[in-house]
Structure formats: C-alpha cells, structure tokens
Amino acid sequence: MPDSTREAAELLGMSRLMTCNNVVFPLALRISMPALTANLVNLVKTTNQAYAIAVPELLYQSVSIWNDYPLAQNPTMLLMLVLYLGLVGIVSAGMGTWERRMRIPGYGA
C-alpha cells in the first residue's frame, strides 16, 4: 500500500482493518477484474475440454437415439455448441457488466 494511501486513511481515522476493507480491497478488485474475467472464461473452456472424453459416449447415445427414433431429429453436437457459446457469453457479459459497475469515473481507462 502506498504511503499516501495509508496517510490519507489514518487522517480519516480509519484503522488498519478498515483501510484494507474500504480502500485497498475495492481498488485491488477493480484492477484485477480483467484478469479475473479472462480466467473465468478460460475455466469454462478448459472444463469443456475435460468433457472431451465423454464426447464419444454422447455421440454413441445420440446415434442410438437417432436409430431408435428416426423421425426425431437429434442434433446433439449443435445443442452442445449452442450451450457452450451461451455459457461463455453469459460469463463474459456478466463479468463485463460487473466491471463497468465497479469502474471509478476518471480512474484508469
């Protein structure tokens, strides 16, 4: 913590704990938001890659359903794509909204 921040908090009568909770933590959270967003999107992507082992099983079940019910169209992979894009979109949009709400006018970009 810079000396000027510590001095300003002391002049306002804040204890060390109050300084951390009311000054340091909010600023650190705002600064770390872009990295946190990137990590969350990456987590969604890598979790999806972990399911690569289950894709053959999913395809087998899809073909099985297709063979059992030939009139029912079952685009399983298209459904997976839509769900994946939706999940990544929701995480990105939510984090972007949270970041915009936490932005301090005149501070940073």
Coordinates of C-alpha atoms in Angstrom, one line a residue:
M1 CA 0.0 0.0 0.0
P2 CA 1.4 3.4 -0.9
D3 CA 2.4 5.7 1.9
S4 CA -0.1 8.4 0.6
T5 CA -3.0 5.9 0.8
R6 CA -2.0 4.9 4.3
E7 CA -1.6 8.5 5.4
A8 CA -5.0 9.5 3.9
A9 CA -6.7 6.6 5.7
E10 CA -5.0 7.5 9.0
L11 CA -6.1 11.1 8.7
L12 CA -9.7 9.9 8.1
G13 CA -9.4 8.0 11.4
M14 CA -9.5 4.5 9.8
S15 CA -7.9 1.6 11.5
R16 CA -5.7 -0.8 9.6
L17 CA -8.5 -3.3 9.0
M18 CA -10.9 -0.5 7.9
T19 CA -8.2 0.7 5.4
C20 CA -7.9 -2.7 4.0
N21 CA -11.6 -3.3 3.7
N22 CA -12.7 0.1 2.5
V23 CA -9.7 1.3 0.4
V24 CA -7.2 -1.4 -0.6
F25 CA -9.6 -4.3 -1.3
P26 CA -12.0 -2.4 -3.6
L27 CA -9.2 -0.9 -5.6
A28 CA -7.4 -4.2 -5.9
L29 CA -10.7 -5.9 -7.0
R30 CA -11.3 -3.2 -9.7
I31 CA -7.8 -3.6 -11.0
S32 CA -7.9 -7.4 -11.1
M33 CA -11.3 -7.6 -12.9
P34 CA -10.0 -8.1 -16.5
A35 CA -7.6 -10.9 -15.4
L36 CA -10.4 -12.5 -13.3
T37 CA -12.7 -12.4 -16.4
A38 CA -10.1 -14.0 -18.6
N39 CA -9.5 -16.7 -16.0
L40 CA -13.2 -17.5 -15.7
V41 CA -13.7 -17.7 -19.4
N42 CA -10.6 -19.9 -19.6
L43 CA -12.0 -22.1 -16.8
V44 CA -15.2 -22.6 -18.8
K45 CA -13.3 -23.5 -21.9
T46 CA -10.9 -26.0 -20.1
T47 CA -13.8 -27.6 -18.2
N48 CA -15.5 -28.1 -21.6
Q49 CA -12.2 -29.7 -22.8
A50 CA -12.3 -32.1 -19.9
Y51 CA -15.5 -33.4 -21.3
A52 CA -13.8 -34.5 -24.5
I53 CA -13.6 -38.0 -23.0
A54 CA -17.4 -38.0 -22.7
V55 CA -18.0 -36.8 -26.3
P56 CA -17.7 -40.3 -27.8
E57 CA -20.2 -41.6 -25.3
L58 CA -22.5 -38.7 -26.1
L59 CA -22.2 -39.3 -29.8
Y60 CA -22.9 -43.0 -29.2
Q61 CA -26.1 -42.2 -27.3
S62 CA -27.0 -39.6 -30.0
V63 CA -26.7 -42.3 -32.7
S64 CA -28.6 -44.7 -30.6
I65 CA -31.5 -42.3 -30.1
W66 CA -31.3 -41.5 -33.8
N67 CA -31.6 -45.2 -34.7
D68 CA -34.4 -45.8 -32.2
Y69 CA -36.5 -42.7 -33.3
P70 CA -35.7 -42.0 -37.0
L71 CA -38.3 -39.3 -37.3
A72 CA -37.0 -37.3 -34.3
Q73 CA -34.1 -35.1 -35.4
N74 CA -31.5 -35.1 -32.7
P75 CA -28.7 -32.5 -33.4
T76 CA -26.7 -33.2 -30.2
M77 CA -23.5 -31.5 -31.3
L78 CA -25.4 -28.4 -32.4
L79 CA -27.0 -28.3 -28.9
M80 CA -23.6 -28.7 -27.3
L81 CA -22.3 -25.8 -29.4
V82 CA -25.2 -23.5 -28.5
L83 CA -24.9 -24.4 -24.8
Y84 CA -21.2 -23.8 -24.8
L85 CA -21.4 -20.4 -26.6
G86 CA -24.3 -19.4 -24.3
L87 CA -22.3 -20.3 -21.2
V88 CA -19.2 -18.4 -22.3
G89 CA -21.4 -15.5 -23.4
I90 CA -23.1 -15.3 -20.1
V91 CA -19.8 -15.4 -18.2
S92 CA -18.3 -12.7 -20.4
A93 CA -21.4 -10.5 -20.3
G94 CA -21.8 -10.8 -16.6
M95 CA -18.2 -10.0 -15.8
G96 CA -18.2 -7.1 -18.3
T97 CA -21.3 -5.7 -16.6
W98 CA -19.8 -6.2 -13.1
E99 CA -16.6 -4.5 -14.3
R100 CA -18.5 -1.5 -15.7
R101 CA -20.5 -1.1 -12.5
M102 CA -17.3 -1.1 -10.4
R103 CA -15.5 1.4 -12.6
I104 CA -14.5 4.7 -10.9
P105 CA -15.1 7.7 -13.1
G106 CA -11.8 9.3 -14.1
Y107 CA -9.7 6.4 -12.8
G108 CA -8.0 4.2 -15.3
A109 CA -9.2 3.8 -18.9

